Coordinates of C-alpha atoms and ligand atoms in Angstrom, one line a residue:
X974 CA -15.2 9.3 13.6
X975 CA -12.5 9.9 10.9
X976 CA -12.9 7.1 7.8
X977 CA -11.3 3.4 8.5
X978 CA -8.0 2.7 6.9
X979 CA -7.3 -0.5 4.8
X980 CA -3.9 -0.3 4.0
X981 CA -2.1 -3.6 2.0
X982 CA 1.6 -4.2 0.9
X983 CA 2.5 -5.8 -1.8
X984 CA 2.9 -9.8 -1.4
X985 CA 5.9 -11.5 -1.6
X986 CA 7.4 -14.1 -3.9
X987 CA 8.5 -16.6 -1.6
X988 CA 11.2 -18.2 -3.7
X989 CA 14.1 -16.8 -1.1
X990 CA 14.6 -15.5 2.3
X991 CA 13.2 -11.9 2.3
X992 CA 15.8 -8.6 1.9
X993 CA 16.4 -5.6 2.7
X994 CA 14.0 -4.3 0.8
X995 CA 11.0 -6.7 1.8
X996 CA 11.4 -5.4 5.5
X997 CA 11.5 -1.8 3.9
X998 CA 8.1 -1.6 2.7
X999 CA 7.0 -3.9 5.6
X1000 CA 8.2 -1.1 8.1
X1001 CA 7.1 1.7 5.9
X1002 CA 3.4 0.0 5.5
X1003 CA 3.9 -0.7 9.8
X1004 CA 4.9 3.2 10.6
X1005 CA 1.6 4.2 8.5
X1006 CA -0.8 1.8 10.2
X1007 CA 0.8 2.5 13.7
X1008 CA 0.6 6.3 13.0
X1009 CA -3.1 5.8 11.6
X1010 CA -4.6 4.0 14.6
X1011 CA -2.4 6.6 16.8
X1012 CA -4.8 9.4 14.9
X1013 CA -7.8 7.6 15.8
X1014 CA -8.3 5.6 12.8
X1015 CA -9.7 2.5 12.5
X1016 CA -7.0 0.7 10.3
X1017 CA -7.1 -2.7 8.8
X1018 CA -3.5 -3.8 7.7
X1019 CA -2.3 -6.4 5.4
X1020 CA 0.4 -8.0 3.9
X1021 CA 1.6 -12.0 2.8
X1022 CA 3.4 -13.7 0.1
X1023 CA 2.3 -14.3 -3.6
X1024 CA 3.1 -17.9 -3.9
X1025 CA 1.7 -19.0 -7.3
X1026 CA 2.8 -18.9 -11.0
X1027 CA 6.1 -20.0 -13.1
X1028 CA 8.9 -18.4 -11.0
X1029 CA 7.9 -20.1 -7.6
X1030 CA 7.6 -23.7 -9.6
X1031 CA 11.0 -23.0 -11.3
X1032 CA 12.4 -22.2 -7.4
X1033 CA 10.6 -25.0 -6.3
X1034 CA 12.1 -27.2 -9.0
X1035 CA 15.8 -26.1 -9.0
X1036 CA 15.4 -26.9 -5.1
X1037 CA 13.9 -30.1 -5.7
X1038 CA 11.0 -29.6 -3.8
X1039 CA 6.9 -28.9 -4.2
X1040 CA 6.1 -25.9 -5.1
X1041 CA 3.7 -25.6 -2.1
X1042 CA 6.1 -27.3 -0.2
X1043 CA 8.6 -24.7 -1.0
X1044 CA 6.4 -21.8 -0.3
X1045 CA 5.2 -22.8 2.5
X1046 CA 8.9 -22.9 4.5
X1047 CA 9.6 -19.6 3.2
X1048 CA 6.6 -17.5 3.8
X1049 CA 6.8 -18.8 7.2
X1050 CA 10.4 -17.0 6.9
X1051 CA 7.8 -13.8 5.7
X1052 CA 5.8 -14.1 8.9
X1053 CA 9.0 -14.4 11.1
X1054 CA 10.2 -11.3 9.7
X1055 CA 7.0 -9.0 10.0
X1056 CA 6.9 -10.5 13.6
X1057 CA 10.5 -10.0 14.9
X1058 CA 10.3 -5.9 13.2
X1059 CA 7.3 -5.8 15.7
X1060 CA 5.0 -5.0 12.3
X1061 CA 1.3 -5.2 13.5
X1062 CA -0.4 -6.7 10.2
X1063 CA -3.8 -8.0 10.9
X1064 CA -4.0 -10.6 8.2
X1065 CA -0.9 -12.2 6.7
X1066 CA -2.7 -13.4 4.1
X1067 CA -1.0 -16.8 1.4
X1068 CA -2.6 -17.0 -1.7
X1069 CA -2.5 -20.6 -1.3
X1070 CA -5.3 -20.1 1.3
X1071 CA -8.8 -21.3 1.0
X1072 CA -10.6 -18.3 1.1
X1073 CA -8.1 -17.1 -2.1
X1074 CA -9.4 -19.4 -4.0
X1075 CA -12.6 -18.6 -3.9
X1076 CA -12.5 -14.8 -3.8
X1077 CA -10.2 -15.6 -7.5
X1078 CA -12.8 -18.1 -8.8
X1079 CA -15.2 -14.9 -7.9
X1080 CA -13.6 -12.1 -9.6
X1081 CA -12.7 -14.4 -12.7
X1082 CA -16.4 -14.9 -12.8
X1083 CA -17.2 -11.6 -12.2
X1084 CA -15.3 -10.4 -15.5
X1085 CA -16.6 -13.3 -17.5
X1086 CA -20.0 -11.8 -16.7
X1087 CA -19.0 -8.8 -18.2
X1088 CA -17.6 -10.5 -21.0
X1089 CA -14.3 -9.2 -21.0
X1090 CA -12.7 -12.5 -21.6
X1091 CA -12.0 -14.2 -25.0
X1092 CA -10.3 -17.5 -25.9
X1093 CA -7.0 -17.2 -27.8
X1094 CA -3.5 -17.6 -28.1
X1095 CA -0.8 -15.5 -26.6
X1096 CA 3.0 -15.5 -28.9
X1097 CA 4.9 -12.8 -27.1
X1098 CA 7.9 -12.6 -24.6
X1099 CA 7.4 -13.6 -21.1
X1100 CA 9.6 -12.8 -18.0
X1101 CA 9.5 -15.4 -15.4
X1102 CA 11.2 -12.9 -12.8
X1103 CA 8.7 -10.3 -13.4
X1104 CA 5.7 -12.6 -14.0
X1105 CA 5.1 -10.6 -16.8
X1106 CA 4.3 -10.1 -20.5
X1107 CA 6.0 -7.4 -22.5
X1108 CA 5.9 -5.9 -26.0
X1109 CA 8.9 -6.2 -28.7
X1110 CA 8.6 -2.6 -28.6
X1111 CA 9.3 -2.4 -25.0
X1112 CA 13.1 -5.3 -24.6
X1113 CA 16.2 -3.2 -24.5
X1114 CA 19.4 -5.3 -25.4
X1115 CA 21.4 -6.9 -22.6
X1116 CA 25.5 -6.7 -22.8
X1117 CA 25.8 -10.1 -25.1
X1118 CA 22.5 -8.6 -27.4
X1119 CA 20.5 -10.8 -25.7
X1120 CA 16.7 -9.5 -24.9
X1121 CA 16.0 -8.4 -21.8
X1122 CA 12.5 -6.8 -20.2
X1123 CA 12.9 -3.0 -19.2
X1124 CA 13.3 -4.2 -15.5
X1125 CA 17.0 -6.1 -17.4
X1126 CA 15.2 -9.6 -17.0
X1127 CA 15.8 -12.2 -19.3
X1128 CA 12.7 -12.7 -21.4
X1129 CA 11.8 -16.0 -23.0
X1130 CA 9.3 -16.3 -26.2
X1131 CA 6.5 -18.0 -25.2
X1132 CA 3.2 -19.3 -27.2
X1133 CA 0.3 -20.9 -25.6
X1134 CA -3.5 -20.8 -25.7
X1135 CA -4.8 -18.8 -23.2
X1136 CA -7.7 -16.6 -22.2
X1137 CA -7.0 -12.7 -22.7
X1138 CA -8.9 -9.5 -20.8
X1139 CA -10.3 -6.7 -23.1
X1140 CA -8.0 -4.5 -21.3
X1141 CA -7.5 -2.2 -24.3
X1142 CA -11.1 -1.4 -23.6
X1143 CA -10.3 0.4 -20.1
X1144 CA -7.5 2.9 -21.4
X1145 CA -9.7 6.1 -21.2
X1146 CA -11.5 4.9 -17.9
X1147 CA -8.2 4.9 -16.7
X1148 CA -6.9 7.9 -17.8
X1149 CA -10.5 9.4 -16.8
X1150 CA -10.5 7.8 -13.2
X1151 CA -6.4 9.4 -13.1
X1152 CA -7.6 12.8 -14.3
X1153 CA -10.4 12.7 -11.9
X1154 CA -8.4 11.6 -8.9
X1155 CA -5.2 13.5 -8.6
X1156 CA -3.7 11.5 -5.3
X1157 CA -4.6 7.8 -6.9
X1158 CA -1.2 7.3 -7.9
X1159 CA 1.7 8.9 -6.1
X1160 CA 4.4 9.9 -5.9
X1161 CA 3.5 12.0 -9.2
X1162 CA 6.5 11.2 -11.1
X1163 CA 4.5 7.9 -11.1
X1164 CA 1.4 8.6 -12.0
X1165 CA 3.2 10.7 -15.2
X1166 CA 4.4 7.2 -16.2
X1167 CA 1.4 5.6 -15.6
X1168 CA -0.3 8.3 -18.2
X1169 CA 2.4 8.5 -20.9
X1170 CA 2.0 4.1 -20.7
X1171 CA -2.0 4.1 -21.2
X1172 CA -1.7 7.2 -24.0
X1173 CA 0.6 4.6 -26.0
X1174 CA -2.4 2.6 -26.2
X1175 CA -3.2 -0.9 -24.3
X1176 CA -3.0 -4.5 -25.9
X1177 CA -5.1 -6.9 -24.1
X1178 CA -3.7 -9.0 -21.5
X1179 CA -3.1 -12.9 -21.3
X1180 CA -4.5 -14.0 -17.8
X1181 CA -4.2 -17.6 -18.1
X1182 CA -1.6 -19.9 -18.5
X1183 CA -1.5 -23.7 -19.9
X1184 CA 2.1 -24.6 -19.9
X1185 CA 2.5 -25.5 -15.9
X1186 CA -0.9 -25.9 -13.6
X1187 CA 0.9 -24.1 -10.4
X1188 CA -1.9 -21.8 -10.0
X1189 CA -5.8 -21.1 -9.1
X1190 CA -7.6 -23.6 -11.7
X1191 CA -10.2 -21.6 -14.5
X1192 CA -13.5 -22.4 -13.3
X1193 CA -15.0 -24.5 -16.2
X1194 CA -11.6 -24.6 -18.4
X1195 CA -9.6 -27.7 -18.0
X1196 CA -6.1 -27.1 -18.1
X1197 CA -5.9 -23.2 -17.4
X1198 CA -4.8 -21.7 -14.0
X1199 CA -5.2 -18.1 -13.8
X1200 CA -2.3 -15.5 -14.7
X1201 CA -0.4 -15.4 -11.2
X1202 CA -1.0 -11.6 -11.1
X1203 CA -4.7 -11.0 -11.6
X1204 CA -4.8 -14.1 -8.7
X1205 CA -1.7 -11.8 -6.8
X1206 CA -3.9 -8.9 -6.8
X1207 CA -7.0 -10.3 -5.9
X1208 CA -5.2 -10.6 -2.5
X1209 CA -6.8 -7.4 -1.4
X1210 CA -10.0 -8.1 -1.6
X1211 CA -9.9 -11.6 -0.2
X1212 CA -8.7 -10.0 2.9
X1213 CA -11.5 -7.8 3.6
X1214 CA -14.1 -10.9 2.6
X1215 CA -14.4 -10.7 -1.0
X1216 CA -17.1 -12.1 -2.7
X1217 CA -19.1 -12.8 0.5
X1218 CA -19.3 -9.1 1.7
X1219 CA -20.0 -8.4 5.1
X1220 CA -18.8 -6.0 8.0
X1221 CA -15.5 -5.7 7.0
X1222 CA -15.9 -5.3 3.0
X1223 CA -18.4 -2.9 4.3
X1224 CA -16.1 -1.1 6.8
X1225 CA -12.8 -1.4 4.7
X1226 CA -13.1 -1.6 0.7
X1227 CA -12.4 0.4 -0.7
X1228 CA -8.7 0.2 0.4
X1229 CA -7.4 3.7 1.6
X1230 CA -3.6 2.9 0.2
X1231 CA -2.2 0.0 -1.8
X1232 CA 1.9 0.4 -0.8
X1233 CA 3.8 -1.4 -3.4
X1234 CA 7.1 -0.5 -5.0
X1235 CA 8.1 1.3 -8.1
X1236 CA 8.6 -1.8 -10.2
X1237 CA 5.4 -2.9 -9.7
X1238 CA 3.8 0.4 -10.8
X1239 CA 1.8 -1.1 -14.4
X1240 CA 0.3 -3.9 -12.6
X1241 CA -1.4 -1.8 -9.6
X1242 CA -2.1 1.2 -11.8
X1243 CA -3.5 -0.3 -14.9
X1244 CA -4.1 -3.7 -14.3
X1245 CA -6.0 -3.9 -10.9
X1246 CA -8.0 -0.8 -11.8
X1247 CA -9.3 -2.3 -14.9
X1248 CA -10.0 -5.3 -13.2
X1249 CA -11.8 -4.0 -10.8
X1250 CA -13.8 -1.8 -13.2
X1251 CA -14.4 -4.5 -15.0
X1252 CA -15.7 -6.2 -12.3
X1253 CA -17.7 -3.6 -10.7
X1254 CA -16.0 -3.5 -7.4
X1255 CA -14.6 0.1 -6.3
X1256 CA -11.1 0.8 -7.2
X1257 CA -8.6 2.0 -4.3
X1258 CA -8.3 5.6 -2.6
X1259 CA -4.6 5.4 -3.7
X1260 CA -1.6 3.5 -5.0
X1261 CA 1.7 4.7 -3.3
X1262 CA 5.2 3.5 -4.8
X1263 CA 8.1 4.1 -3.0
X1264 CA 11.4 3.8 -4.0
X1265 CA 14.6 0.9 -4.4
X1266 CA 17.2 0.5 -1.3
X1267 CA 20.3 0.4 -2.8
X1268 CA 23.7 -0.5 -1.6
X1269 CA 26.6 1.3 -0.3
X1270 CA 27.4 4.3 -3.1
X1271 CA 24.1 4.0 -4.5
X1272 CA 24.8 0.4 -6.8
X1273 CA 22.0 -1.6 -7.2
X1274 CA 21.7 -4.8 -5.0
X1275 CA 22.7 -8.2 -6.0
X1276 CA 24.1 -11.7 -4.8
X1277 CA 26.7 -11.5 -7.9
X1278 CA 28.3 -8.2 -6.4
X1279 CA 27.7 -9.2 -2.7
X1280 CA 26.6 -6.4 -1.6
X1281 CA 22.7 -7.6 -0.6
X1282 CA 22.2 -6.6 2.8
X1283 CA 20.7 -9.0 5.0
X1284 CA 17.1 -7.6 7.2
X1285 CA 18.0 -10.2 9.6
X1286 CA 21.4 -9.1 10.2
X1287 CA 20.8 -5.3 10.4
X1288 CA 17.8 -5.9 13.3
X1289 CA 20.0 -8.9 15.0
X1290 CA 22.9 -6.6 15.6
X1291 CA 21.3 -2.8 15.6
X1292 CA 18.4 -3.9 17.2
X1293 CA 14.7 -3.4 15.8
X1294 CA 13.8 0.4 16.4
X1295 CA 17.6 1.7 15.1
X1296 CA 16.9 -0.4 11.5
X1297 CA 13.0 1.0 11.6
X1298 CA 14.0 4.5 12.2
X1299 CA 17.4 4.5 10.1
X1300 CA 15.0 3.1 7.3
X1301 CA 12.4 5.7 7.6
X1302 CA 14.7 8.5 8.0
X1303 CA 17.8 7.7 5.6
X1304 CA 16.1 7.7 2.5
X1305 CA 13.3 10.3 1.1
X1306 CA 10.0 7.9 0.9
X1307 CA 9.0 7.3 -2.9
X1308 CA 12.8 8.3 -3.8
X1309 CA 15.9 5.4 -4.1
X1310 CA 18.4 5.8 -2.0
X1311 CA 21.3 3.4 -0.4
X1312 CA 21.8 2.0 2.9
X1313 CA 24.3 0.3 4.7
X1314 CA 25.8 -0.2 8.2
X1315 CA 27.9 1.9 8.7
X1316 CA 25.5 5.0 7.7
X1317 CA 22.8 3.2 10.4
X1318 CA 25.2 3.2 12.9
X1319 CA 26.1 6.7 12.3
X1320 CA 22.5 8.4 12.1
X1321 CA 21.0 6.0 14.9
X1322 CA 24.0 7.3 17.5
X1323 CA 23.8 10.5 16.3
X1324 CA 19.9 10.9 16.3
X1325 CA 18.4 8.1 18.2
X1326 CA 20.9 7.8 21.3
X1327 CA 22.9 10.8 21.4
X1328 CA 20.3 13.3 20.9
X1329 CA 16.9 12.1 22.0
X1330 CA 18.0 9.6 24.2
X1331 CA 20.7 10.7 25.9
X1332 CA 17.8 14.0 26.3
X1333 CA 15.7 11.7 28.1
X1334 CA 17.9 10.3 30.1
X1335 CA 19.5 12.8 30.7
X1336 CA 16.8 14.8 32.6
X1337 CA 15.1 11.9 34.1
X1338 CA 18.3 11.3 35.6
X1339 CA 18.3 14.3 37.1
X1340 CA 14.8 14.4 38.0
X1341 CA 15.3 10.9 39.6
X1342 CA 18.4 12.1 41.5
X1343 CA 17.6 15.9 42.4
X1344 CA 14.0 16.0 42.9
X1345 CA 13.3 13.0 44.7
X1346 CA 11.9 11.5 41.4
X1347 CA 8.9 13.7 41.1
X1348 CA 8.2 15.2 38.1
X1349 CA 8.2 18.8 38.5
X1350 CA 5.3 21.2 37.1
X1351 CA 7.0 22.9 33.8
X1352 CA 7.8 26.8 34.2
X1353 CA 5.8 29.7 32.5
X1354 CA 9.2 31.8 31.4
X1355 CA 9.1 32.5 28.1
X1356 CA 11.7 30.2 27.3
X1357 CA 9.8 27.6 28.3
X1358 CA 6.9 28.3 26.6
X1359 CA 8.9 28.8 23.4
X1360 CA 10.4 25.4 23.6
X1361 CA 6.9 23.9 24.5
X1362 CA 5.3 25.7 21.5
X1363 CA 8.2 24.6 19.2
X1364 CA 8.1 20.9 20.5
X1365 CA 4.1 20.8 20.3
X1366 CA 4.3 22.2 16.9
X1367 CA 6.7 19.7 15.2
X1368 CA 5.3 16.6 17.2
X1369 CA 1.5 17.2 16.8
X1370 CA 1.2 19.2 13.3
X1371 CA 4.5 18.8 11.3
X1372 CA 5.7 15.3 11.9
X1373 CA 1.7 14.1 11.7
X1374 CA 1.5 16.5 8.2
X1375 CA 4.1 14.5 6.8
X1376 CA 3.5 11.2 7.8
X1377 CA 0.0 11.4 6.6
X1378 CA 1.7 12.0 2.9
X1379 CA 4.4 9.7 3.4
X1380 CA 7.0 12.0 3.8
X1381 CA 8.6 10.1 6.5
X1382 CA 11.9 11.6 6.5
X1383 CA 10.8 15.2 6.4
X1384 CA 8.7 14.3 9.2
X1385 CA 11.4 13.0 11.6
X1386 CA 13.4 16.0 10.2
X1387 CA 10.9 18.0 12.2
X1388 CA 11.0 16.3 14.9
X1389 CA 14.4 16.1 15.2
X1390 CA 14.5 19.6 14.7
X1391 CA 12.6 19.8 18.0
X1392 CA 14.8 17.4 19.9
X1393 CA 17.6 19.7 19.1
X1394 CA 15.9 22.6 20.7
X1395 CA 15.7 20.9 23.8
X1396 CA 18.9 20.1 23.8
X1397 CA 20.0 23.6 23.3
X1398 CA 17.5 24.6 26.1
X1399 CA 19.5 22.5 28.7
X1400 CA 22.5 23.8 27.7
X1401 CA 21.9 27.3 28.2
X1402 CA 19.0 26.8 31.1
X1403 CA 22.5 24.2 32.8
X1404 CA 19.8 23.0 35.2
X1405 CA 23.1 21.0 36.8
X1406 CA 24.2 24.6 37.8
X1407 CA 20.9 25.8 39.0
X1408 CA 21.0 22.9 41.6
X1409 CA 23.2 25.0 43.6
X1410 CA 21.7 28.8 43.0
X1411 CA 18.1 27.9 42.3
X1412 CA 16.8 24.9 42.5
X1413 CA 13.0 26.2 42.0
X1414 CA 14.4 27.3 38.7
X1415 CA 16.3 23.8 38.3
X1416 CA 13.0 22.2 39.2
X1417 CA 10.5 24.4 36.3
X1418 CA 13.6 23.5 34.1
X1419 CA 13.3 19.9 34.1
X1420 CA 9.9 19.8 34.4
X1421 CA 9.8 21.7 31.1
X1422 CA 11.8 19.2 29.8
X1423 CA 10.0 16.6 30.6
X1424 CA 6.8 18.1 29.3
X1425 CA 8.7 18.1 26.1
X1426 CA 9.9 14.9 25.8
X1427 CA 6.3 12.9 26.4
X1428 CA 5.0 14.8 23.0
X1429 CA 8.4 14.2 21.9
X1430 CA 8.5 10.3 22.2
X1431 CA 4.7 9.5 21.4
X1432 CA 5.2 11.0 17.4
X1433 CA 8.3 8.6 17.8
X1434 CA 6.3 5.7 19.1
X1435 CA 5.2 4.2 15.0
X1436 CA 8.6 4.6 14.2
X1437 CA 10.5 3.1 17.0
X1438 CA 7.8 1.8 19.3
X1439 CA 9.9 0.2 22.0
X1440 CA 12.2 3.0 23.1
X1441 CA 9.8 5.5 22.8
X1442 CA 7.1 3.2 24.8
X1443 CA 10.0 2.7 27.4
X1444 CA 10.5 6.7 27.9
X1445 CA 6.9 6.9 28.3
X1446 CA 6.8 4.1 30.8
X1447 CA 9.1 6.4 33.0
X1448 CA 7.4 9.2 32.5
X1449 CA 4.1 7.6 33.3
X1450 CA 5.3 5.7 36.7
X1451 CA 6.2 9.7 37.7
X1452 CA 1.7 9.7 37.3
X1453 CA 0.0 11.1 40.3
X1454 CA 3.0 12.5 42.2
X1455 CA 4.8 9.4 42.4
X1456 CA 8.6 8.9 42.2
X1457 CA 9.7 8.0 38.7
X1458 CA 11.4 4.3 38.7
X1459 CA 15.4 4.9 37.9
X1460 CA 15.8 5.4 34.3
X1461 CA 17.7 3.2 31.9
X1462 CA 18.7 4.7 28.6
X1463 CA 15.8 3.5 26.0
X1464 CA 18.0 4.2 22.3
X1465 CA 21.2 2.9 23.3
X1466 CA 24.6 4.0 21.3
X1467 CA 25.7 1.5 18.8
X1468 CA 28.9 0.1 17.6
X1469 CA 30.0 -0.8 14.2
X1470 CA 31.2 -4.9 14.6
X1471 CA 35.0 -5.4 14.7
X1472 CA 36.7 -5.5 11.1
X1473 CA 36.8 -9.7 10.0
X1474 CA 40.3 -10.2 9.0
Ligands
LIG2940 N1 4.7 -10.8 -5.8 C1 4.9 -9.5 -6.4 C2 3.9 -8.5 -5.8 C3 2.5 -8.9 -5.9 S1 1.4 -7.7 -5.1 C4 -0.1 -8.1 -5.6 C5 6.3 -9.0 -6.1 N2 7.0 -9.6 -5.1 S2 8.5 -9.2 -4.7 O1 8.8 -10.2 -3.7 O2 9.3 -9.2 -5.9 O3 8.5 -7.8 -4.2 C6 7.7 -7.4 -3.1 C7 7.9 -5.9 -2.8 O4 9.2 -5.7 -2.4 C8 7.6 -5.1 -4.0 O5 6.8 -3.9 -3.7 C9 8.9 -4.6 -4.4 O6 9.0 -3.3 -5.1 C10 9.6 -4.5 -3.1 N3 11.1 -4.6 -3.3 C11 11.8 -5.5 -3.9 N4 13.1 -5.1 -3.9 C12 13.3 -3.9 -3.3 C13 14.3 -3.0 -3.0 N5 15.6 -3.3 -3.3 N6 14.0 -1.9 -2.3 C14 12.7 -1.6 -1.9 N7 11.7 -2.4 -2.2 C15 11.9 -3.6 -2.9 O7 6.7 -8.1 -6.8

């Protein structure tokens, strides 16, 4: 039995409706867990919202709300989302729940034990949209001089007493644990940040905060509520029943992939690890960032430019599979790249409907019509053999191969690679033809096909699981002889909405 498979995404700050990019690295984590389990694996799968700290009691207060109040309507947003892209977390987990508490009070203690925690005060700048500290070193200059973080975040100077973490004191356990473990952070453009950052040298790190009290209260110091991102963090190991142990800490910690994106990079690469180090709890298999969705001609997403595509939208009017697959297909996993409608529309009808679809349907059309729905035995000619060898090749070693590293894109690439070659095999084999001069012939051809297409539409299945459960249905009510029902066509062709005037 191959290892179990806790794999987490990064929480959300529930301060807005989630975007594009939100449902991105939902479906990504979704298409890895589905995939996982499809291998055999035993896979725990989380994900939530982060609803703590400054930047959720700012939203809470411009809205004129509680800041619990206000997280609680949008996470539930959160959960609506995972649920109507048909993602199959196990544990949406709020760090406003109980058992976050407690695994936060835990790990605070923990460290304290160690005694990497010292009393001071922390006189630095401070981004409330990225919930994090930075170094004068580190601002680049905005387009009217003022200071911004290197995300281009306004940053505010900020003094306050506060407890700091000795993180200085992990730089060459991390780079150590790095050198030692090639795959912990990838992509490896990102772990060559992640070194060039420690080998400039650490500062240690402010983890509590006194200005606001939105936050998990310091056990023992009045006033103090922990930094929002070591309680963020701790998020993973709540999950799998930190401090208390038990089957699944045993069975899933350490965490086989933390899925985050590339902005987050610093805080899942050197701060969780040292955390964790410090408080003597195993650090995760790996940390994988993908990349930014951008929008149309690559420009960078934002309400002032309009051109934020809406998740919601894009699933209401494609439908769920065409947005999971265009997602997973359009852009090269870890890499940025930009999406948009029209480019769904044009890669789902070209890939989805018109080539793997209309291939199903197609011959279980036929196979309905001409062979009184029975699925006939696939032929031994060597043509058929070569498309079966071909097909078994791309959808049980290639697409699997890449998938397993992420590489969603080249994966489908494989497989639609394969779907072309059936489609090239019907063209030439014209089984419509052979109804009339051979039928045995037409008969070993479509059962050929259809022999190609179940492979075909189960390394499809974590990618678009409802069309490619649906051409599996037919196939499987052809079981035992039986007449297939009449197919329907499971990847329908899509259509662009008319023009608004
Ligand atoms: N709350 C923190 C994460 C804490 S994890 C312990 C956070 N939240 S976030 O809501 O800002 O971002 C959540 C995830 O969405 C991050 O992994 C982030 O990289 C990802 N994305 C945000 N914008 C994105 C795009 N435009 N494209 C792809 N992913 C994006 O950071």
């Amino acid at each position: 039995m191959s290892k179990p498979y806790y794999l987490t995404t990064a929480i959300s700050y529930p301060n807005g409706a989630p975007h594009i990019g939100h449902a991105y690295e939902a479906i990504a984590a979704d298409v890895m867990a589905r995939f996982q389990r499809a291998q055999g694996r035993d896979v725990y799968f989380q994900t939530g919202t982060d609803e703590h700290g400054l930047k959720m009691a700012q939203a809470a207060r411009d809205q004129g709300m509680a800041p619990g109040e206000l997280a609680a309507k949008m996470s539930q947003l959160f959960i609506d989302m995972c649920d109507a892209l048909d993602v199959t977390y196990d544990r949406f987990i709020r760090t406003t729940d109980e058992d976050h508490h407690k695994a936060c009070q835990a790990i605070w203690t923990a460290i304290e034990e160690k005694g990497d925690f010292y009393l001071g005060r922390y006189e630095g700048w401070y981004s409330v949209r990225d919930e994090a500290f930075y170094d004068e070193k580190e601002l680049k200059e905005g387009e009217g001089g003022e200071k911004l973080s290197p995300e281009g975040t306004p940053v505010e100077w900020t003094v306050e007493e506060s407890w700091f973490f000795k993180l200085s004191a992990y730089q060459q356990p991390l780079l150590d644990h790095i050198a030692a473990n090639p795959d912990f952070i990838q992509p490896t453009s990102r772990r060559n940040e992640v070194v060039s950052f420690l080998e400039s040298g650490l500062r240690d790190l402010s983890v509590s905060r006194t200005s606001f009290d939105w936050g998990v209260p310091l056990p023992g110091s009045e006033g103090h509520v922990m930094y929002v991102w070591l309680d963020a963090l701790t998020n993973y190991i709540t999950g799998v029943g930190y401090p208390d142990g038990g089957d699944k800490w045993d069975k899933y910690w350490p965490a086989a992939c933390h899925l985050i994106g590339k902005d987050i990079v610093r805080f899942h690469c050197i701060y969780w690890p040292a955390f964790l180090m410090s408080a003597d709890i195993a650090l995760p298999e790996q940390v994988y960032a993908h990349g930014h969705l951008l929008g149309e001609g690559g420009i960078k997403m934002s309400k002032s430019l309009g051109n934020v595509v809406d998740p919601k939208q894009m699933w209401e009017r494609y439908g769920v599979d065409a947005l999971r697959y265009f997602l997973m297909r359009e852009v090269t996993f870890g890499q940025d790249g930009a999406v948009g409608e029209e480019a769904l529309v044009t890669r789902v009808n070209a890939e989805l409907a018109n080539s793997f679809g209309n291939l199903a349907q197609r011959t279980l059309s036929m196979i309905h019509k001409n062979c009184d729905g029975v699925i006939p035995a696939a032929g031994n000619a060597s043509e058929d053999k070569a498309l079966l060898d071909d097909v078994m090749a791309a959808a049980t070693q290639k697409l699997p191969e890449a998938f397993d590293r992420w590489a969603f894109s080249a994966g489908l690439e494989a497989w639609l690679a394969a779907v072309y070659a059936c489609n090239a095999y019907v063209d030439t084999m014209a089984p419509w033809a052979l109804k009339k001069t051979d039928p045995d012939r037409m008969a070993e051809v479509l059962g050929t096909l259809a022999a190609a297409i179940q492979p075909l539409a189960l390394a499809l299945l974590p990618v678009a699981p409802t069309g490619a459960q649906a051409i599996l249905d037919q196939l499987k009510s052809g079981e035992g002889g039986q007449p297939i029902d009449k197919p329907t066509p499971a990847f329908p062709r899509l259509e662009l909405p008319e023009q608004e005037a």
